[in-house]
Coordinates of C-alpha atoms and ligand atoms in Angstrom, one line a residue:
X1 CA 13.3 9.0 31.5
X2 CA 10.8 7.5 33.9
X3 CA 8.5 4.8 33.1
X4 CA 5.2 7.0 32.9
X5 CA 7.1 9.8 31.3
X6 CA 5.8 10.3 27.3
X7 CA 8.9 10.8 25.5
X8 CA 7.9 13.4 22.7
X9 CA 11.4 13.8 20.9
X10 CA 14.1 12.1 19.3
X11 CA 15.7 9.9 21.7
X12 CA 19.4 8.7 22.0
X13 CA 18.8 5.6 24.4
X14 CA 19.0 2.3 22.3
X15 CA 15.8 1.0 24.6
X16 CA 13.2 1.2 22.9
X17 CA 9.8 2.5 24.9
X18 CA 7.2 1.5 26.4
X19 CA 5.1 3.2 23.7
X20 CA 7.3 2.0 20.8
X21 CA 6.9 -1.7 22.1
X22 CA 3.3 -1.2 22.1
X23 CA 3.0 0.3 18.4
X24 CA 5.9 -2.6 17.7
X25 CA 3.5 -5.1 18.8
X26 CA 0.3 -4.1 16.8
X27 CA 2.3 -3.3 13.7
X28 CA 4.1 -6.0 12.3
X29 CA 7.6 -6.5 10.0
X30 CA 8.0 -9.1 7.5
X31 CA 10.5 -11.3 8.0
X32 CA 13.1 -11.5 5.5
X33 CA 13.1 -15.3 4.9
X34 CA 9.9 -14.2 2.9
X35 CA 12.1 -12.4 0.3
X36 CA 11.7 -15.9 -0.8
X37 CA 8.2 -15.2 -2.0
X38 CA 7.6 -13.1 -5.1
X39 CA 4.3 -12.0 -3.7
X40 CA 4.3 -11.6 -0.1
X41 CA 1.1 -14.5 1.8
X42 CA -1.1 -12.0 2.9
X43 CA 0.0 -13.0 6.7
X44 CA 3.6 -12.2 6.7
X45 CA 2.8 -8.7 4.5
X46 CA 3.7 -6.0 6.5
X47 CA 1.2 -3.6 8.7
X48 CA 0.4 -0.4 9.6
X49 CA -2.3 1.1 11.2
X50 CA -2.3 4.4 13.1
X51 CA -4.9 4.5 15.2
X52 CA -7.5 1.5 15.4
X53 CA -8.7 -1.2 12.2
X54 CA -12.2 0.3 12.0
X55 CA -15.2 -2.0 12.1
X56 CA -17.1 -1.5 8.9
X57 CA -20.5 -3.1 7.6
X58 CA -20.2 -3.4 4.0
X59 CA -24.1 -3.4 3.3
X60 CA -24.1 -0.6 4.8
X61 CA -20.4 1.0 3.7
X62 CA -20.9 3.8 0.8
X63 CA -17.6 5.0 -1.2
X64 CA -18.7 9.0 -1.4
X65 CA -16.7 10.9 -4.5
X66 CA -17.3 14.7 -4.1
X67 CA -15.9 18.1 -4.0
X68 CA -15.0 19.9 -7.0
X69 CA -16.8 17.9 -9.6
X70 CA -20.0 17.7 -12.1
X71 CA -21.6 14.9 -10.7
X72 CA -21.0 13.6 -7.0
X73 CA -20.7 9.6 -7.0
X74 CA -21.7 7.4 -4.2
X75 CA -21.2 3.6 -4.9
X76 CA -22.1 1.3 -3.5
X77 CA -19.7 -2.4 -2.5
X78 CA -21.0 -5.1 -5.4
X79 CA -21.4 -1.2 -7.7
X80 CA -17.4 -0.9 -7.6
X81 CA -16.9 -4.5 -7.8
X82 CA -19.0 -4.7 -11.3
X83 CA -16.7 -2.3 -12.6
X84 CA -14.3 -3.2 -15.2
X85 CA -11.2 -4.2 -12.8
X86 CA -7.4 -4.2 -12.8
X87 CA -5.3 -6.9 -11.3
X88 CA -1.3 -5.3 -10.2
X89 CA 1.2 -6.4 -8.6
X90 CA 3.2 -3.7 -6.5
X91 CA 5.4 -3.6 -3.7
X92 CA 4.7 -1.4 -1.4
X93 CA 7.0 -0.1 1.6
X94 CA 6.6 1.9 4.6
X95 CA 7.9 5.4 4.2
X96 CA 9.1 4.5 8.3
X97 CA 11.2 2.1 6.9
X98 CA 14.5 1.9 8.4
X99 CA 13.5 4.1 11.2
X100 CA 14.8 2.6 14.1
X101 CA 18.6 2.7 12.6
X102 CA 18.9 6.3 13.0
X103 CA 20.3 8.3 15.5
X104 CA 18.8 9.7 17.9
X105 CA 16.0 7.6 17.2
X106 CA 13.0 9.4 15.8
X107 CA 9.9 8.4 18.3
X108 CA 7.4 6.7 16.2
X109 CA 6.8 3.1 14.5
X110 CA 10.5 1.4 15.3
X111 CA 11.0 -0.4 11.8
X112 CA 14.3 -2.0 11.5
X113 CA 14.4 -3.1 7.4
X114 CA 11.3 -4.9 7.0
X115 CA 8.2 -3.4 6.7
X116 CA 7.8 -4.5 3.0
X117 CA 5.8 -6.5 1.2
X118 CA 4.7 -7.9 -2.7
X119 CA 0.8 -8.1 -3.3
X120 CA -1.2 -8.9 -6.5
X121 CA -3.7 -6.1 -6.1
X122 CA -7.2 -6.2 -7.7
X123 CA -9.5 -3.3 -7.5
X124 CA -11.0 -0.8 -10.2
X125 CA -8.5 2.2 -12.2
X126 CA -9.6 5.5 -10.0
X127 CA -8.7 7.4 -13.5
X128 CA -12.5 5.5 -14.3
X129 CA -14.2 7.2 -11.4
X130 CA -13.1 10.4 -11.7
X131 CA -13.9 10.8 -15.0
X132 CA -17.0 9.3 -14.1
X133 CA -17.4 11.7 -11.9
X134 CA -16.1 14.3 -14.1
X135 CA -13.9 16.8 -12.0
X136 CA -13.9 20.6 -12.7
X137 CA -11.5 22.7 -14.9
X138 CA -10.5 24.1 -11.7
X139 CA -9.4 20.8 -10.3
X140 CA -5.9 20.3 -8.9
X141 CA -5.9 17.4 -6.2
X142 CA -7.9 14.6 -4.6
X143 CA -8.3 14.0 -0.9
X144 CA -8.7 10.4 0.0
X145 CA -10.7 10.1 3.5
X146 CA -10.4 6.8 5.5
X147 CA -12.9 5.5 8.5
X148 CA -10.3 5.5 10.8
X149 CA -10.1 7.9 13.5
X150 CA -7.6 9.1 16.5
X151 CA -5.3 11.6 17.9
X152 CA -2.1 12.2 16.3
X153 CA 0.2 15.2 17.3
X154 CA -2.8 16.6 19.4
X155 CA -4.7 16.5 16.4
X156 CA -8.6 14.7 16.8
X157 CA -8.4 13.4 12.9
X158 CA -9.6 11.0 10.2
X159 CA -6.6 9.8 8.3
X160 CA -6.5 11.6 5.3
X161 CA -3.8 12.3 2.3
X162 CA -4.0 13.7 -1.2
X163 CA -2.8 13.1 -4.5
X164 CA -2.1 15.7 -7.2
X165 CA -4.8 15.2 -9.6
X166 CA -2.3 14.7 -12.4
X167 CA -0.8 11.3 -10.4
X168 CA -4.2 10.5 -9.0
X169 CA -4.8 9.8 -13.0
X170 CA -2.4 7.5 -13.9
X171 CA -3.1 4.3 -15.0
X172 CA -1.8 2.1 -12.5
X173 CA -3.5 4.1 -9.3
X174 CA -6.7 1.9 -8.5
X175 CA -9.2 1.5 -5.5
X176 CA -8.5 -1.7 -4.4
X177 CA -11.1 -4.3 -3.1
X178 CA -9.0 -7.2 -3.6
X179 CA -5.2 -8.9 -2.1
X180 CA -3.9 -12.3 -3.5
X181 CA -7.6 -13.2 -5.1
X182 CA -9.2 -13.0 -1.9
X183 CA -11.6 -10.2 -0.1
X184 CA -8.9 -7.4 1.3
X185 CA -9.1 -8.4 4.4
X186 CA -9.7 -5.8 7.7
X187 CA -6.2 -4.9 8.7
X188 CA -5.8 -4.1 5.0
X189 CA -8.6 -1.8 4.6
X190 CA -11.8 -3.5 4.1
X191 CA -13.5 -2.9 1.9
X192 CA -11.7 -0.5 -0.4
X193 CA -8.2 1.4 -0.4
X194 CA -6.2 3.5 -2.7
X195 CA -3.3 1.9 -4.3
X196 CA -0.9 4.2 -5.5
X197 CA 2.1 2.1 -7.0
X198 CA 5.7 3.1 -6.4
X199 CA 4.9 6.0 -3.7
X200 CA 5.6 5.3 -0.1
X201 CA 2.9 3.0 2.2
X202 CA 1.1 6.3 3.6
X203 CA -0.3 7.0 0.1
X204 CA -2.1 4.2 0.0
X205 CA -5.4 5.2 2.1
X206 CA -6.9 2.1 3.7
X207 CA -10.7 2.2 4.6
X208 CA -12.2 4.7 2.3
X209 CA -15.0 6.4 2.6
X210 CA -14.3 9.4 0.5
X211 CA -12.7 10.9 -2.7
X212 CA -12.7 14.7 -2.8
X213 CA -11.7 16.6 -5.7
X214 CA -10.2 19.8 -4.3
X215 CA -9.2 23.2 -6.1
X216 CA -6.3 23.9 -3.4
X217 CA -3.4 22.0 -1.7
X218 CA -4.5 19.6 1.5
X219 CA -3.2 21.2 4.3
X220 CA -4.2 17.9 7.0
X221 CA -1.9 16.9 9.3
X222 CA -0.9 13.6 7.4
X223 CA 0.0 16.0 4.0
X224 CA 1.9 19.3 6.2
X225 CA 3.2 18.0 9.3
X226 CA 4.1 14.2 8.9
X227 CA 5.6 12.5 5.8
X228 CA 7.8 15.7 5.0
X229 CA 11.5 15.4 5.5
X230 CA 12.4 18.3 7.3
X231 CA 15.4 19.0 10.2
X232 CA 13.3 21.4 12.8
X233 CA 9.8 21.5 13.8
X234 CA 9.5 25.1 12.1
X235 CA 10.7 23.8 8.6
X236 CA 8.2 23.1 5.8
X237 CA 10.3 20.1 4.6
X238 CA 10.3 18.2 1.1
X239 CA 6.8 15.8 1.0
X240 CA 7.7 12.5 1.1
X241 CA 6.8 10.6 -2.3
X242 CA 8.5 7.9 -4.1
X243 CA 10.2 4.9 -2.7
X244 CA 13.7 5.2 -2.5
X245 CA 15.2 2.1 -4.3
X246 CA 16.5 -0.5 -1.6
X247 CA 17.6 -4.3 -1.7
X248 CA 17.0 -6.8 1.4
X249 CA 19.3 -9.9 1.6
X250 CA 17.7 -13.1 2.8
X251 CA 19.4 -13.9 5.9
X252 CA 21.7 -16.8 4.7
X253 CA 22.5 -20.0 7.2
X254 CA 20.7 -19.9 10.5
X255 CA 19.9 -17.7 13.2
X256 CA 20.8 -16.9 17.4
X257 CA 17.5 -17.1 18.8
X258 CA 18.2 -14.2 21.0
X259 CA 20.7 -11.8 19.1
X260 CA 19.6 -13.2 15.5
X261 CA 23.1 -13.2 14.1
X262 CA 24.3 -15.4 11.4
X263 CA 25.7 -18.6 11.7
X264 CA 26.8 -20.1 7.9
X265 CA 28.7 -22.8 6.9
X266 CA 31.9 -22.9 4.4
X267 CA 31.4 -23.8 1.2
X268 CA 29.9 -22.1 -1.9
X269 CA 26.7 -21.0 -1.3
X270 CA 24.2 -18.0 -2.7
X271 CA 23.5 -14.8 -1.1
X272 CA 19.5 -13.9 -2.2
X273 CA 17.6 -11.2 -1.8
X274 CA 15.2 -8.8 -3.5
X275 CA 15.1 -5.0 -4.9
X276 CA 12.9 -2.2 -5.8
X277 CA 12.4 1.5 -6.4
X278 CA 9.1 3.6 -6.5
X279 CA 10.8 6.1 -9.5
X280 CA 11.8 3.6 -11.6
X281 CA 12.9 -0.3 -12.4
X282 CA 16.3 -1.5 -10.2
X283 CA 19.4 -1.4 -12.8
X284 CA 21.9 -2.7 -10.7
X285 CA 22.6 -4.9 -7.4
X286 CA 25.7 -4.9 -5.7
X287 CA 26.8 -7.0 -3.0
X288 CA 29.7 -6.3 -0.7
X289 CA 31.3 -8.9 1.4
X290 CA 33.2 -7.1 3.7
X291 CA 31.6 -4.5 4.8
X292 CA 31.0 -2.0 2.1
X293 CA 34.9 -2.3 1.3
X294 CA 34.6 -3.8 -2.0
X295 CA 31.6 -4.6 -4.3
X296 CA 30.7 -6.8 -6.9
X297 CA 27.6 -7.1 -9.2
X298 CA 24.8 -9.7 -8.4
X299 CA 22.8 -11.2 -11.1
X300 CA 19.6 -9.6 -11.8
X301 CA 16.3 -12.1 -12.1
X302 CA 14.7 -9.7 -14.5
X303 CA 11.4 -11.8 -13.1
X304 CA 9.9 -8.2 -11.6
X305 CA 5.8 -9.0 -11.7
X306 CA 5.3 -5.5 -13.1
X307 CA 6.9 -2.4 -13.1
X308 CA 5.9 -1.7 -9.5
X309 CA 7.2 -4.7 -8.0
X310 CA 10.3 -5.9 -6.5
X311 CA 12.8 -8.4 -8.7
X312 CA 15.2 -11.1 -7.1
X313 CA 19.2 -11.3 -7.3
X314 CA 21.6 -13.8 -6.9
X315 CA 25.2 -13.6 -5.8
X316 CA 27.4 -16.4 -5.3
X317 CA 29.6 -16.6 -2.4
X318 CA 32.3 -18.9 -1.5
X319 CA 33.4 -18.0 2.1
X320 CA 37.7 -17.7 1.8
X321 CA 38.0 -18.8 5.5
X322 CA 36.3 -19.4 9.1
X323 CA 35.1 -15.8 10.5
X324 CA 33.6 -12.6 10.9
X325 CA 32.3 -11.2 7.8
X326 CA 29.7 -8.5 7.2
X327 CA 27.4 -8.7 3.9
X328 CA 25.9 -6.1 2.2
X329 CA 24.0 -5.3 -0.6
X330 CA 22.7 -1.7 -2.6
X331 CA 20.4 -1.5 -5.5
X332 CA 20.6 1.3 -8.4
X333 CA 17.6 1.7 -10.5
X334 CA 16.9 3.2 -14.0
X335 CA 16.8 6.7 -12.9
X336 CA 19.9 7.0 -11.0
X337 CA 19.2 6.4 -7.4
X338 CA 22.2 4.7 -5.8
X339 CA 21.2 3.6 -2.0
X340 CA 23.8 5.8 0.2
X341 CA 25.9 4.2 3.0
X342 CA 24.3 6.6 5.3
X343 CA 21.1 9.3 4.8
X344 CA 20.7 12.6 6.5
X345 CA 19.0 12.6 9.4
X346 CA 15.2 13.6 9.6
X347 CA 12.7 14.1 12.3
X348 CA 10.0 12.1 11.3
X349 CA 12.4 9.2 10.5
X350 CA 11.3 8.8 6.5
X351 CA 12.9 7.2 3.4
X352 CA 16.4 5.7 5.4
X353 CA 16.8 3.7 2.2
X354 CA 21.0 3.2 3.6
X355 CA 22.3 -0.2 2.5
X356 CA 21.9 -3.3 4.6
X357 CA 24.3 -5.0 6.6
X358 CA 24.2 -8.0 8.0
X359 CA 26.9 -9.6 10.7
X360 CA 27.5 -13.4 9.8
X361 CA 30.0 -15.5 11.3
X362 CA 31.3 -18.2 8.8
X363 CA 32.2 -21.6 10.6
X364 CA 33.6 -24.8 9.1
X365 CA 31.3 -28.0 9.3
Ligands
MTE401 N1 -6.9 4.8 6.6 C1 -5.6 4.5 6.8 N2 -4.8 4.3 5.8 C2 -3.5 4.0 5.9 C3 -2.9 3.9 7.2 C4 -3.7 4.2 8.3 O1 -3.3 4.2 9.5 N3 -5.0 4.5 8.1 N4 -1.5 3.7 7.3 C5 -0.7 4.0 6.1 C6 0.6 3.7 6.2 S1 1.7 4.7 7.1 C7 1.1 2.6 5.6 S2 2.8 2.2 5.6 C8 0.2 1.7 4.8 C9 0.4 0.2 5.3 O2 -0.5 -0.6 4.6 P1 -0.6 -2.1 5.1 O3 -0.9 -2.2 6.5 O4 -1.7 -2.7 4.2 O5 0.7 -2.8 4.8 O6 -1.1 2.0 4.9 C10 -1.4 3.4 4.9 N5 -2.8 3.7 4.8
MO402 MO1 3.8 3.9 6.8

């Protein structure tokens, strides 16, 4: 490939492009030493925006709730913050996630493992709304509309994705105007997004502007052609929903500037990390020393903020010798889901939930 040259498939090189280092630049990870917080500063929280942070004036900024419904709603900012509010903390995850470590490497937002992150969410329950607004018998979904605008897959669109109507309802979904008891702050989706605990990031429209109640399936290009996991451009693919359940390590000792590998002393020492699941609370942690060889249990915190947010583990280590060694760790939750050694390839690069592994070299001090 020449410089100048779009790349529009998969590719096999393990450069990375000039368009994935731009994306890569404006989207940020969070590093893993922040496991250490149990709700991510709003800073190192990970980010993703598609096309650009719209500039919004909130005097001016209306939330719009139409469609298939009795009576059309438009509210304004302090309106939605006088309602009767809901404070969660959730976890959310990018359903990119993981991306990058497939191959060939599906062209899009190069994630390695870390575009997580733990917030304390505040914002009203949409289940309020939308009885407010009281949605027709023949109501089946709701169409979430954000400010933002651009070109994706030749497509000139708003970004837009819809919720069954049923999961739109449930208790924890809320339209959130708050992160960490402050304003949400632009990159976040000033001044309202959907929060949709325990789905994948793309759920959670940032920048509303409008709920539509539909009778029908969505059909945009952020609902059909992205977030399905699907083999060929001609397959209709399984939507993309629930996050997978997946533990991060924090990376233990200290790091090669360049490479980032692992330096860590003998002795007994902890291995620490968090886990979480979008379909249901993390069961077990395992950790694996050698390199998925042999594993053992961690110990659970059991200190998970709410149901929709990531708990911490412990696992204590005691190095046998000087060396190579390569750590990893998998999380099972409540409903079954093991993380797999390896997933199946997709084209869009979703929900690689395989298990970490992380190259340390143990030295004596
Ligand atoms: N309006 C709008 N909402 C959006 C996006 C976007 O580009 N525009 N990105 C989605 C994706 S893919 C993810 S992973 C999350 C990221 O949320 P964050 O940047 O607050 O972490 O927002 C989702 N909501
Ligand atoms: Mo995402």
């Amino acid at each position: 490939m020449t410089r100048g040259d779009v790349p529009t498939g998969p590719v096999e090189s393990e450069l990375i492009t000039p368009e994935e280092l731009r994306l890569a630049a404006r989207n940020h990870a969070m590093p893993l030493e922040a496991l250490r917080y149990p709700i991510t500063p709003v800073g190192l929280h990970y980010l993703l925006v598609h096309y650009d942070i719209p500039w919004i004036d909130p005097a001016a900024w209306r939330l719009e709730v139409d469609g298939r419904v009795r009576r059309p709603l438009s509210l304004t900012l302090p309106a939605l913050r006088e309602r009767p509010g809901r404070t969660i903390v959730s976890t959310m995850e990018c359903a990119g996630n993981g991306r990058a470590e497939l191959s060939p490497r599906p062209l899009s937002q190069p994630w390695l493992l870390e575009a997580v992150g733990t917030a304390e969410w505040e914002g009203v329950p949409l289940g309020a709304v939308l009885d407010e607004a009281e949605p027709l018998p023949d109501a089946t979904e709701v169409l979430f509309t954000g400010a933002d605008r651009g070109i994706e897959g030749g497509i000139d669109q708003h970004y837009q994705r819809s919720l069954p109507l049923d999961e739109a309802r449930r208790d924890e979904v809320v339209l959130a105007h708050g992160l960490n008891g402050a304003p949400l702050p632009p990159q976040h989706g000033f001044p309202l997004r959907l929060l949709v605990p325990g789905w994948y990031g793309m759920t959670n429209v940032k920048w509303l502007t409008r709920i539509t109640v539909l009778d029908e399936p969505f059909t945009g290009p952020q609902q059909a052609r992205s977030y399905r996991i699907r083999q060929r451009e001609e397959a209709e693919g399984d939507p993309v929903t629930r996050m997978e359940p997946r533990s991060l390590m924090i990376p233990p000792g200290i790091p090669d500037f360049l490479t980032r590998r692992r330096t860590v002393p003998m002795g007994a020492g902890l291995i620490q990390g968090r886990a979480w699941s979008g379909w249901a609370p993390v069961a077990l942690v395992e950790v694996s020393t050698d390199g998925g060889g042999s594993w053992a249990a961690a110990e659970l915190g059991g200190d998970a903020a709410s149901p929709w947010a990531w708990q911490s583990w412990s696992y204590r280590w005691e190095p046998p010798a000087p060396g190579e060694y390569e750590l990893c760790s998998r999380a099972t939750d409540h409903a079954g889901h093991v993380q797999p050694t390896e997933v199946v390839w997709n084209l869009g690069g979703y929900a690689n939930n395989a298990v970490q592994r992380l190259a340390v070299t143990v030295v004596s001090c």
